[in-house]
Short mmCIF file of C-alpha atoms and ligand atoms in Angstrom, two decimals:
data_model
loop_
_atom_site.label_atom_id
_atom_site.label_comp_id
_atom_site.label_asym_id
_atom_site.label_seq_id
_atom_site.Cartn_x
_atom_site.Cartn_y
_atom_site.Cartn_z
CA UNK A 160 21.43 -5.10 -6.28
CA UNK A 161 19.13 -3.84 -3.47
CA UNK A 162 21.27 -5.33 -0.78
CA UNK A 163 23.39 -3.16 1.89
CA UNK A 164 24.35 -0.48 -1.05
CA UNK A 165 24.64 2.79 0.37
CA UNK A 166 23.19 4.72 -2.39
CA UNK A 167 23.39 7.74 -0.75
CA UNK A 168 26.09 9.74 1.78
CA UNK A 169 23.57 9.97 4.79
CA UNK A 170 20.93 8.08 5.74
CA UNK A 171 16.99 10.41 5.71
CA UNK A 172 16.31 11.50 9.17
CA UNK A 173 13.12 9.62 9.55
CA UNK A 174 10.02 9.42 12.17
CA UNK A 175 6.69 7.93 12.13
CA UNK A 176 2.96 9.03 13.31
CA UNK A 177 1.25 6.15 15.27
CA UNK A 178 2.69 2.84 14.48
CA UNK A 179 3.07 2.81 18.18
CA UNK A 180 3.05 -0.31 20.42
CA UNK A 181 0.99 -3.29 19.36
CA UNK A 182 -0.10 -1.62 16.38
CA UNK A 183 -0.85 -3.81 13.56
CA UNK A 184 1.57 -2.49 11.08
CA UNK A 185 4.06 -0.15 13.08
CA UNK A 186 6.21 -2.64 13.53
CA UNK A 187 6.56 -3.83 9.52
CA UNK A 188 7.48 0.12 8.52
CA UNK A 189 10.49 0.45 10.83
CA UNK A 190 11.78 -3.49 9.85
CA UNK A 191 11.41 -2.13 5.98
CA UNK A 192 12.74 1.17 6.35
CA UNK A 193 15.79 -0.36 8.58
CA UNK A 194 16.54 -2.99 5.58
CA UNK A 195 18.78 -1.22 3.51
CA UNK A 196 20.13 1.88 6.31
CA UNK A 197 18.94 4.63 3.83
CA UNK A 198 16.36 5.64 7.11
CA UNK A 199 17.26 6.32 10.69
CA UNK A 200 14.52 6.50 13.15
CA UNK A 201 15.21 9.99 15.39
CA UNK A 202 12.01 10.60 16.16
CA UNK A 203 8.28 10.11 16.60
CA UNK A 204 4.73 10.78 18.00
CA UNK A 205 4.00 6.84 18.07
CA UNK A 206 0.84 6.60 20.05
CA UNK A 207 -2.26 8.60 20.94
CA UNK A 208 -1.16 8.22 24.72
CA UNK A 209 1.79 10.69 25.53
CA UNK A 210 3.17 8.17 28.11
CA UNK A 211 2.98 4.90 26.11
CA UNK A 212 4.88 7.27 23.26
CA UNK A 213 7.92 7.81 25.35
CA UNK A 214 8.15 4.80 27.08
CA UNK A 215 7.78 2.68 23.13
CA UNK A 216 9.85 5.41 21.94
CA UNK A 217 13.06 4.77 24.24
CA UNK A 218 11.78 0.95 23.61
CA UNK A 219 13.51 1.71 19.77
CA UNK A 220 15.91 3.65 20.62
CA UNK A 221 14.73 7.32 20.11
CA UNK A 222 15.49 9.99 22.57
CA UNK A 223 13.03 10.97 24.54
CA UNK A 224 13.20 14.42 24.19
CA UNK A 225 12.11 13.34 20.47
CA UNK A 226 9.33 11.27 21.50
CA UNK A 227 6.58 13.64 21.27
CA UNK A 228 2.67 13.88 22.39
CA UNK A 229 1.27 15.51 19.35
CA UNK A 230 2.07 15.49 15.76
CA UNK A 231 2.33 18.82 15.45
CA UNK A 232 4.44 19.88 17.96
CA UNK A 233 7.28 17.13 16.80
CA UNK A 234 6.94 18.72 13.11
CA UNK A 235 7.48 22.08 15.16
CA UNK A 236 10.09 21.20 17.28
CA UNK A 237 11.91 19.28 14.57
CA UNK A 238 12.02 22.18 12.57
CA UNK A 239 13.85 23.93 14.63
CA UNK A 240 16.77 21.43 14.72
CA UNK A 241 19.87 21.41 12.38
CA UNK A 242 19.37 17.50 13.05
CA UNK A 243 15.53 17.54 12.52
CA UNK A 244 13.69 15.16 10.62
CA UNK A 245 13.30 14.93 6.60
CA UNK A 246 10.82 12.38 6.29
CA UNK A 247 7.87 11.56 8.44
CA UNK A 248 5.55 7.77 7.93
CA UNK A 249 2.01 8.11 9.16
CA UNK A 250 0.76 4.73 10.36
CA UNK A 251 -2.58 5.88 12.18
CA UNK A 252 -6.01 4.94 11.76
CA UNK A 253 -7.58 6.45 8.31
CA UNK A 254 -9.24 9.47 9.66
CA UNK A 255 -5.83 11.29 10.09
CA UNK A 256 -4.30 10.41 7.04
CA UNK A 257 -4.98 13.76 5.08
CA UNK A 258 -4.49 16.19 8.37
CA UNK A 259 -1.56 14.60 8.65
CA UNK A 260 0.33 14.19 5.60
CA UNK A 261 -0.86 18.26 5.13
CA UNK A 262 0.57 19.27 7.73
CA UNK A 263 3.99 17.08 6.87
CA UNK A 264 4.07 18.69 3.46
CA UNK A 265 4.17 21.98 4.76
CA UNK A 266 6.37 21.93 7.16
CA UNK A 267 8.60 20.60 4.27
CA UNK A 268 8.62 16.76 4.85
CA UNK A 269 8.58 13.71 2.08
CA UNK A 270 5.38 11.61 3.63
CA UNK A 271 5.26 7.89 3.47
CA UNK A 272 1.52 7.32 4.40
CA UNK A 273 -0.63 4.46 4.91
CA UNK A 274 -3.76 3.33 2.58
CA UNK A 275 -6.43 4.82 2.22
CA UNK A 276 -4.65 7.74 1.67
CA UNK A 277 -7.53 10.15 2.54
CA UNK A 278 -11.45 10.30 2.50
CA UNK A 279 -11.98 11.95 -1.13
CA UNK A 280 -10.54 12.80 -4.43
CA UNK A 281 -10.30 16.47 -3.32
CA UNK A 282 -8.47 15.99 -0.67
CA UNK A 283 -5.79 13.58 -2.54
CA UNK A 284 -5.30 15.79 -4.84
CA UNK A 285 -5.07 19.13 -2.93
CA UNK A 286 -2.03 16.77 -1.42
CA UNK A 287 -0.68 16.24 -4.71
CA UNK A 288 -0.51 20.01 -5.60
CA UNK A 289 1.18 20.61 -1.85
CA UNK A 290 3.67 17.97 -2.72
CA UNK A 291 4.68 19.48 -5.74
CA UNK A 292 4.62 22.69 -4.59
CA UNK A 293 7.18 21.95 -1.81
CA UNK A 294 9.16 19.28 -4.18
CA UNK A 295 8.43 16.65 -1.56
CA UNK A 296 7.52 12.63 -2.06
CA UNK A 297 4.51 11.17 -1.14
CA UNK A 298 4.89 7.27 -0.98
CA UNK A 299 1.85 4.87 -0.33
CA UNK A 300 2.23 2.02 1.28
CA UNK A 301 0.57 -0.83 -1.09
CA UNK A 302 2.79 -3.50 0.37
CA UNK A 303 2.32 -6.14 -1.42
CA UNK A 304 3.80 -4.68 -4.69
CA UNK A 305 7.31 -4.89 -3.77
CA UNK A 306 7.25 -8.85 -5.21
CA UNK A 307 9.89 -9.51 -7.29
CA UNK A 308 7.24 -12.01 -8.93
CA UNK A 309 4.10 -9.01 -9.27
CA UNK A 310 7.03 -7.30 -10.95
CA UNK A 311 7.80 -10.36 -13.33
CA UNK A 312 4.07 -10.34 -14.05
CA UNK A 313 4.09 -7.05 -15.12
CA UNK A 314 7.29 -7.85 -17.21
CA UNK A 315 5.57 -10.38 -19.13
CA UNK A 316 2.28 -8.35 -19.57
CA UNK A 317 4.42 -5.53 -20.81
CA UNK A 318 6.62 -7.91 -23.05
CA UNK A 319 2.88 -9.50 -24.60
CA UNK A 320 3.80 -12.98 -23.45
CA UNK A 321 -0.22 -12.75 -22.62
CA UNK A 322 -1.13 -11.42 -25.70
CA UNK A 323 -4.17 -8.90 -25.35
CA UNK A 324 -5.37 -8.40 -21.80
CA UNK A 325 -9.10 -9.30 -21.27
CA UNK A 326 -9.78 -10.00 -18.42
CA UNK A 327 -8.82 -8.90 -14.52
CA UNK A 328 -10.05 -11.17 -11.90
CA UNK A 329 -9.08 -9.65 -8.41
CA UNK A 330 -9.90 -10.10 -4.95
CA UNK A 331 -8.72 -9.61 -0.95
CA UNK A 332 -11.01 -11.89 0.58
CA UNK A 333 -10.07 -12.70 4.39
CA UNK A 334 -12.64 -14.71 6.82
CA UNK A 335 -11.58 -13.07 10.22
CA UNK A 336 -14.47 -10.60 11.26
CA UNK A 337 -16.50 -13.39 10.14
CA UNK A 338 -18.51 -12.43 13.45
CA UNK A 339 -18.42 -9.40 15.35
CA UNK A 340 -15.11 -9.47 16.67
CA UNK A 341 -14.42 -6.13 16.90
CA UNK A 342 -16.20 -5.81 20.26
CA UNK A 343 -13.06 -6.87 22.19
CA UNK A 344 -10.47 -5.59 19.14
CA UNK A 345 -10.18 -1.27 18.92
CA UNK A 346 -7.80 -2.58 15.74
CA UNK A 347 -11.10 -3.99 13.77
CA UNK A 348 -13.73 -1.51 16.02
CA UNK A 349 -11.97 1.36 14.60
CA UNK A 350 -12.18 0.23 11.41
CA UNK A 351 -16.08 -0.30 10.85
CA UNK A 352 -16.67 3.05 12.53
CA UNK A 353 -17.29 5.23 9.53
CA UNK A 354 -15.93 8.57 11.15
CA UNK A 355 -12.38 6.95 11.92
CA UNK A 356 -12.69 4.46 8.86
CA UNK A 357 -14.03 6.91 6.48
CA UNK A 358 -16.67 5.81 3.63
CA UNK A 359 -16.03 2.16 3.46
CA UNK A 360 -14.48 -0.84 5.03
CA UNK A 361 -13.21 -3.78 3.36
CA UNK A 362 -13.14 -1.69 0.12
CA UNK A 363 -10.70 0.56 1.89
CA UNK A 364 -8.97 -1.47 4.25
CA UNK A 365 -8.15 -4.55 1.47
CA UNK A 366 -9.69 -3.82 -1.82
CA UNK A 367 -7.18 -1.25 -3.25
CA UNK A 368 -4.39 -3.65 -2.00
CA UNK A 369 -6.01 -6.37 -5.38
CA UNK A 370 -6.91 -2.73 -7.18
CA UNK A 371 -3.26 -1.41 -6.74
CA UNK A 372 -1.66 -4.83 -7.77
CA UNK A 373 -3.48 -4.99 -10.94
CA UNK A 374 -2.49 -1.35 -11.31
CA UNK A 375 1.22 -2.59 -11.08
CA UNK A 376 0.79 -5.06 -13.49
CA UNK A 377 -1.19 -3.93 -15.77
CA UNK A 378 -0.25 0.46 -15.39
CA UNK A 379 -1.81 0.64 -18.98
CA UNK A 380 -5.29 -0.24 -17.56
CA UNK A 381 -7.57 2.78 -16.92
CA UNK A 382 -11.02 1.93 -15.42
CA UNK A 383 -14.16 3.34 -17.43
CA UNK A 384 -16.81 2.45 -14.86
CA UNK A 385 -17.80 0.59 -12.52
CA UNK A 386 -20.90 -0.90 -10.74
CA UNK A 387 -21.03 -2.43 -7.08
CA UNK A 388 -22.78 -3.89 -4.57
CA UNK A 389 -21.56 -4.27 -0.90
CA UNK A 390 -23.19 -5.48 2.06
CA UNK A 391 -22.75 -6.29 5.83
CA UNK A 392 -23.23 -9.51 7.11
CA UNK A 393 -22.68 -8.71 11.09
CA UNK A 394 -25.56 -5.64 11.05
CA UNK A 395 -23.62 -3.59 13.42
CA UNK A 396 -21.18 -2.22 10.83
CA UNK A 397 -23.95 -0.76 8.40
CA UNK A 398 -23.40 1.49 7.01
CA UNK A 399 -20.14 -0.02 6.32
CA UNK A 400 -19.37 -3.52 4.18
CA UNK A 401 -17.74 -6.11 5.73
CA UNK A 402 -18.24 -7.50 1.83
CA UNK A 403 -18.52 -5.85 -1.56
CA UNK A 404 -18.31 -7.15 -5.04
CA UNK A 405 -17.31 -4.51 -7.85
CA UNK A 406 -17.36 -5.26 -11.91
CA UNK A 407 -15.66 -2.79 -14.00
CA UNK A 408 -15.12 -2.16 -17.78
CA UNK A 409 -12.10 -1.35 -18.78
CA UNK A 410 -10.79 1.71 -21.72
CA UNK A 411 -9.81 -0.59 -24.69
CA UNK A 412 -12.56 -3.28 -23.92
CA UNK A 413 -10.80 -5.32 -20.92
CA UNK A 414 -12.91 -5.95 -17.57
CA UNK A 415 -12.68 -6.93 -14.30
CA UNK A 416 -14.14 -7.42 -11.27
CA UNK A 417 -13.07 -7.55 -7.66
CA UNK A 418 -14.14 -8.87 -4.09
CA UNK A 419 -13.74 -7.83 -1.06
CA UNK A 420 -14.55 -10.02 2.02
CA UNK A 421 -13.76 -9.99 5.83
CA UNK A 422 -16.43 -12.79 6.00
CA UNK A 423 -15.04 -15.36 3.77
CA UNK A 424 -14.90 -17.93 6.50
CA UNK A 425 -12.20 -20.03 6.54
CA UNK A 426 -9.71 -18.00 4.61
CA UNK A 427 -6.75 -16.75 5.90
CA UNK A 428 -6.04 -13.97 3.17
CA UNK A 429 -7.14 -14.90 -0.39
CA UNK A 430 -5.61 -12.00 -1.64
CA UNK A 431 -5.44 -13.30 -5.23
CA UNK A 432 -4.69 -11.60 -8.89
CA UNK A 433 -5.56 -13.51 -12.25
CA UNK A 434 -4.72 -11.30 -15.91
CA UNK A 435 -6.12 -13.31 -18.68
CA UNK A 436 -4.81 -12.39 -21.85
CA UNK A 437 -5.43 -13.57 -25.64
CA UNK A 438 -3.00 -16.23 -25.28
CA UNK A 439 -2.41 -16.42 -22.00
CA UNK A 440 -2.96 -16.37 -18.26
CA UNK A 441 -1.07 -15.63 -14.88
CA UNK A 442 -2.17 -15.76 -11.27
CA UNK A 443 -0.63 -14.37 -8.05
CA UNK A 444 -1.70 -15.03 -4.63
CA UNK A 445 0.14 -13.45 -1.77
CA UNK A 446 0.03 -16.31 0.21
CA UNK A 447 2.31 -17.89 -1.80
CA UNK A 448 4.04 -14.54 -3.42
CA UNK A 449 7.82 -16.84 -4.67
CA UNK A 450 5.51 -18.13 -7.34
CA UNK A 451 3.63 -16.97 -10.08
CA UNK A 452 1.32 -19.24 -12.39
CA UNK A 453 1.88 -19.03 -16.02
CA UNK A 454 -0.60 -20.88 -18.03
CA UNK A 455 -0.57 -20.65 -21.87
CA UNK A 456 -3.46 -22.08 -23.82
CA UNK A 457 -2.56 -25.22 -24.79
CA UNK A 458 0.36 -25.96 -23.02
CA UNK A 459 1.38 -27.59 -19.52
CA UNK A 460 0.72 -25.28 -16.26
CA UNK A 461 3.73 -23.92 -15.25
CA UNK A 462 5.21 -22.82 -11.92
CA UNK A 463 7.63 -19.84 -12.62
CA UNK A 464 9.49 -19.00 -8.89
CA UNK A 465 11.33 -16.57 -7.18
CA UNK A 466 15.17 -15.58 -7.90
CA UNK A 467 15.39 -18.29 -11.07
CA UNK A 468 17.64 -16.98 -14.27
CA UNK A 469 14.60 -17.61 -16.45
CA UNK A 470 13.04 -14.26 -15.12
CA UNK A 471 13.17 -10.76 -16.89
CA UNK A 472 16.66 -9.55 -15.80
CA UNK A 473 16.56 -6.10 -17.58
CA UNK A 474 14.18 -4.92 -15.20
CA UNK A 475 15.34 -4.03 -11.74
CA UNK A 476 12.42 -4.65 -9.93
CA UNK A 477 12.55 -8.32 -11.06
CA UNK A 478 15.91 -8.69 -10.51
CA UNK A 479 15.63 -7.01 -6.91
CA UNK A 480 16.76 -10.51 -5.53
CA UNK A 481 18.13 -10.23 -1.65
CA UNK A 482 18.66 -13.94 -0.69
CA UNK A 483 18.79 -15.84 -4.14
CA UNK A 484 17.14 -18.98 -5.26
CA UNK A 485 15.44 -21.36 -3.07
CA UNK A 486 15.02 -19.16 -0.41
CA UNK A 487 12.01 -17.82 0.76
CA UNK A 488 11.15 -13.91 0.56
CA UNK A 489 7.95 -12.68 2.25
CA UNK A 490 6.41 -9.28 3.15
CA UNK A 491 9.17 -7.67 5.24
CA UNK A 492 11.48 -7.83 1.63
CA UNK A 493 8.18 -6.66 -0.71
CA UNK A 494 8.12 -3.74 1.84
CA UNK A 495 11.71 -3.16 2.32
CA UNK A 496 11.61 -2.93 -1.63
CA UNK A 497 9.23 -0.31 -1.01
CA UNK A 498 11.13 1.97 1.38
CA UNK A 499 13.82 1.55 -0.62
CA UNK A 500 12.87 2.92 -3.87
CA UNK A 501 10.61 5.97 -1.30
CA UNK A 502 14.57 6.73 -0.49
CA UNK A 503 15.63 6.68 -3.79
CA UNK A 504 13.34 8.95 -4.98
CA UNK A 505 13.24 11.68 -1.34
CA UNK A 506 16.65 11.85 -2.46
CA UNK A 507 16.42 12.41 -5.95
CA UNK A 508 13.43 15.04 -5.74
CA UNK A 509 15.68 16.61 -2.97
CA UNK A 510 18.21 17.13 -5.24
CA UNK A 511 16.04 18.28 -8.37
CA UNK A 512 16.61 15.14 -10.20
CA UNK A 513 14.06 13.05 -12.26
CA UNK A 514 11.81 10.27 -10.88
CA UNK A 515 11.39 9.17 -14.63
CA UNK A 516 12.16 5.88 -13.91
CA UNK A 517 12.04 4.64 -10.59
CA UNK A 518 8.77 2.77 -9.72
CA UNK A 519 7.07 3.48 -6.47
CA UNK A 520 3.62 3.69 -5.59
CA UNK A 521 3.21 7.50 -5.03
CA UNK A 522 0.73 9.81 -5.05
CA UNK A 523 -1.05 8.88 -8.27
CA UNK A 524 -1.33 5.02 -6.36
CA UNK A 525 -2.99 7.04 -3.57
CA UNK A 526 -5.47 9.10 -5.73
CA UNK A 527 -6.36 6.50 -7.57
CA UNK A 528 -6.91 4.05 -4.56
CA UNK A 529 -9.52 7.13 -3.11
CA UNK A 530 -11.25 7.79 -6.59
CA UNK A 531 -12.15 3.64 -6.71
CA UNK A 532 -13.51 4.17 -3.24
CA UNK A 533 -15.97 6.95 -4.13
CA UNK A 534 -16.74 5.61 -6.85
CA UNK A 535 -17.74 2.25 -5.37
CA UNK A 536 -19.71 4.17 -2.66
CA UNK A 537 -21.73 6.27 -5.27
CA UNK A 538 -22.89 3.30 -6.91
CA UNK A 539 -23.26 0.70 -4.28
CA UNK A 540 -25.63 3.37 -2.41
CA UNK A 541 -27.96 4.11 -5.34
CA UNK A 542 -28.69 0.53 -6.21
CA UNK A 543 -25.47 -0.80 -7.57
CA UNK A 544 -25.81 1.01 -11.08
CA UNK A 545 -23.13 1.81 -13.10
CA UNK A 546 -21.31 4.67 -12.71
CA UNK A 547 -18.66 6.69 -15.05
CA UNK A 548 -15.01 6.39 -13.61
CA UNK A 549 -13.74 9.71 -15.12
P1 NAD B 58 -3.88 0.14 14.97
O1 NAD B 58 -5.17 0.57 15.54
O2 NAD B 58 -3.37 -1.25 15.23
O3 NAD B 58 -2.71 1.14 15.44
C1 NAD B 58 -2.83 2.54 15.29
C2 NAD B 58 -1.67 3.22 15.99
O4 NAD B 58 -1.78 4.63 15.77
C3 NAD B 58 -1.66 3.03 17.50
O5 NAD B 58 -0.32 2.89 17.94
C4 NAD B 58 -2.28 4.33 18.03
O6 NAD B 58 -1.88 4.64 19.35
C5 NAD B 58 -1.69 5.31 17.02
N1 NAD B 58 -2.46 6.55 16.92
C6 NAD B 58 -3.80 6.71 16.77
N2 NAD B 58 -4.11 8.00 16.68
C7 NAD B 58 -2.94 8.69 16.76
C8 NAD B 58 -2.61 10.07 16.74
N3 NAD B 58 -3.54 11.01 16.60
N4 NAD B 58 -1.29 10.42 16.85
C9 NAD B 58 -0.34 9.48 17.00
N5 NAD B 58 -0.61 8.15 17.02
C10 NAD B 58 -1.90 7.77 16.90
O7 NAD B 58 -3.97 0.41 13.41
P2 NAD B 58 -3.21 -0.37 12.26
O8 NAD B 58 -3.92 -1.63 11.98
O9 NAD B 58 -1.75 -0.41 12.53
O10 NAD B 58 -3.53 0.59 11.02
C11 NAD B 58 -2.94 1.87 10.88
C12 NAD B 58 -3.05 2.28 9.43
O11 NAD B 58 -2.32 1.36 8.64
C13 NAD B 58 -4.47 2.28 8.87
O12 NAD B 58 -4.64 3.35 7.98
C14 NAD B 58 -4.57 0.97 8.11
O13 NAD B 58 -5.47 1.04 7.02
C15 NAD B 58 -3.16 0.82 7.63
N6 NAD B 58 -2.75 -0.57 7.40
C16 NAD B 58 -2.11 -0.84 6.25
C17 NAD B 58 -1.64 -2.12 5.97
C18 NAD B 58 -0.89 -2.35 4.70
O14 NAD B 58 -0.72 -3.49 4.30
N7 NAD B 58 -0.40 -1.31 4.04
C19 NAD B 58 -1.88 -3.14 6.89
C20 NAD B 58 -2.53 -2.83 8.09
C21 NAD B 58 -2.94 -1.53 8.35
#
């Protein structure tokens, strides 16, 4: 259903903020938001270096004259065009998330922004109120929840094929800062520097990836507090974690807990999800993201994979199938599933109409993503004591 549809007469005039050259995840936002042609790259302040901008710019095919030095300027001079731009993705380091996506909102563009969406709850939510007050989207890019199998997970949640949730074992757990590497990498140096970083590190940069998945699967679950500890094992990046371990309770009686690691040597991602319900269990790993684990108590392990008729069909986001069975899907369709529905829903708000039920991670993924953050921070740093999530 997602394939090649044009679901809408033109596609949204689209640029990006950083993303530029050799960043780590420009490249995956344009290949998502080209999938489907419902975005056209026309324009873009890619890099913090004015030169490198045009030259990468004309590199993908934007005109120069739209290649532009400074965010603010482009929003400026795109304004002024009949042709200017509708949407604008910020793909920057963390500290210019919320300057950013401000100043997009009021100049009266839909914002696709990268996680963490800001520094604190205040500032999420004075975004929020902007957003509505313009009736512009704000999309969050949680990439790993465009899996047609997280999607079938939270299918079979909803459906009670678990029975009563319990238990919510999470955890992004990579070994590649293992040592200091960030002394010849700006990519990881950037990201233990607290005033480009913002409060944490691994929480931020990975955490509410495992946070925002069991969000998806489990949207019922609200958090009533947490406790956590975090630590940093290469001493440099105190006063930032390059570790942290977090147990929550749950409203209703669930709880979970969640781990964060850039020094789990040896592993490659071990970004992993496990819901244990009354009767049963499933467990995700985005290494492996065709599959999903089903195991009832009681009964033979199974294997339940990608694009098979025994998934949920009436749900779109399960049956959001591009290449059928047997084929491998991987990141570039979870985020092209993404951009997608952000189009669906610019397009929609654009034209007054309901978001009621498209799923996207929007702002309330964002806010929520920030308020786990400082909440994490405010206990870790008095002694890892519980804290009250509301
Ligand atoms: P990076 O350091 O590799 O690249 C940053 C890019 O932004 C560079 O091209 C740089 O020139 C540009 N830039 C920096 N300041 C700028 C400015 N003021 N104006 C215009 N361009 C500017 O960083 P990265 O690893 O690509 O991370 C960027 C963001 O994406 C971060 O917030 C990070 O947390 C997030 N990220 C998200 C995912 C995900 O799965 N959603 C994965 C990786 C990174």
């Amino acid at each position: 259903m997602f394939n090649e549809e044009r679901r809408f007469e033109q596609p949204i005039r689209w640029a990006m903020v950083g993303g530029g050259r050799g960043s780590q995840i420009g490249y995956i936002h344009r290949a998502a938001a080209a999938r489907d042609n419902l975005f056209q790259l026309v324009a873009g302040a890619f890099d913090i270096n004015p030169e490198r901008c045009i030259d990468f710019g004309k590199n993908l095919g934007v005109d120069p004259s739209r290649c532009y030095s400074d965010y603010k300027v482009m929003f400026e001079e795109e304004a002024k065009r009949e042709d200017g731009i509708e949407a604008v993705s910020i793909a920057t380091p963390n500290k210019f998330h919320y300057e950013m996506c401000k100043a997009a909102l009021e100049a009266g563009l839909h914002v696709i922004c990268e996680k963490p969406l800001c520094f604190t709850v205040e500032e999420a939510e004075e975004l929020k109120a902007i957003a509505e007050s313009k009736n512009r989207v704000i999309g969050v890019t949680y990439g790993y929840t465009g899996y047609q199998m997280v999607h079938q997970a939270r299918k079979m949640i909803e459906n009670g094929d678990l029975g009563e949730i319990r238990i919510i074992n999470m955890q992004f757990a990579h070994g590649w800062h293992s040592t200091e590497v960030e002394a010849n990498d700006p990519g990881t140096k950037w990201r233990v520097s607290p005033e480009v970083s913002g409060p944490t590190y691994v929480l931020g940069d990975i955490g509410t990836h495992a946070l925002y998945l069991a969000e998806v699967m489990v949207p019922d679950l609200e958090i009533k507090e947490l406790m956590c500890t975090r630590q940093s094992f290469i001493e440099s990046r105190t006063p930032l974690e390059d570790n942290a371990f977090v147990l929550m309770h749950f409203e209703g009686g669930a709880v979970g807990n969640l781990w964060a690691s850039a020094v789990n040597a040896g592993a490659i991602h071990e970004q992993k999800i496990r819901v244990v319900g009354s009767k049963a269990s499933i467990e995700w790993w985005d290494e492996h993201p065709n599959q999903l684990v089903y195991e009832v108590q009681g009964e033979p392990k199974r294997l339940l994979d990608r694009g098979h008729g025994y998934l949920y069909k009436d749900d779109p986001a399960v049956a959001a199938d591009r290449i059928g069975c047997g084929h491998a899907e991987g990141l570039f369709e979870s985020w092209a599933n993404l951009y997608h529905r952000f189009a669906l829903a610019m397009n929609a708000t654009s034209k007054g109409e309901t978001l009621d039920h498209l799923w996207f991670p929007g702002i309330k993924a964002g806010i929520d993503g920030v308020r786990f953050l400082e909440k994490c921070v405010e206990s870790a740093d008095n002694g890892a004591k519980w804290v009250d999530y509301k």
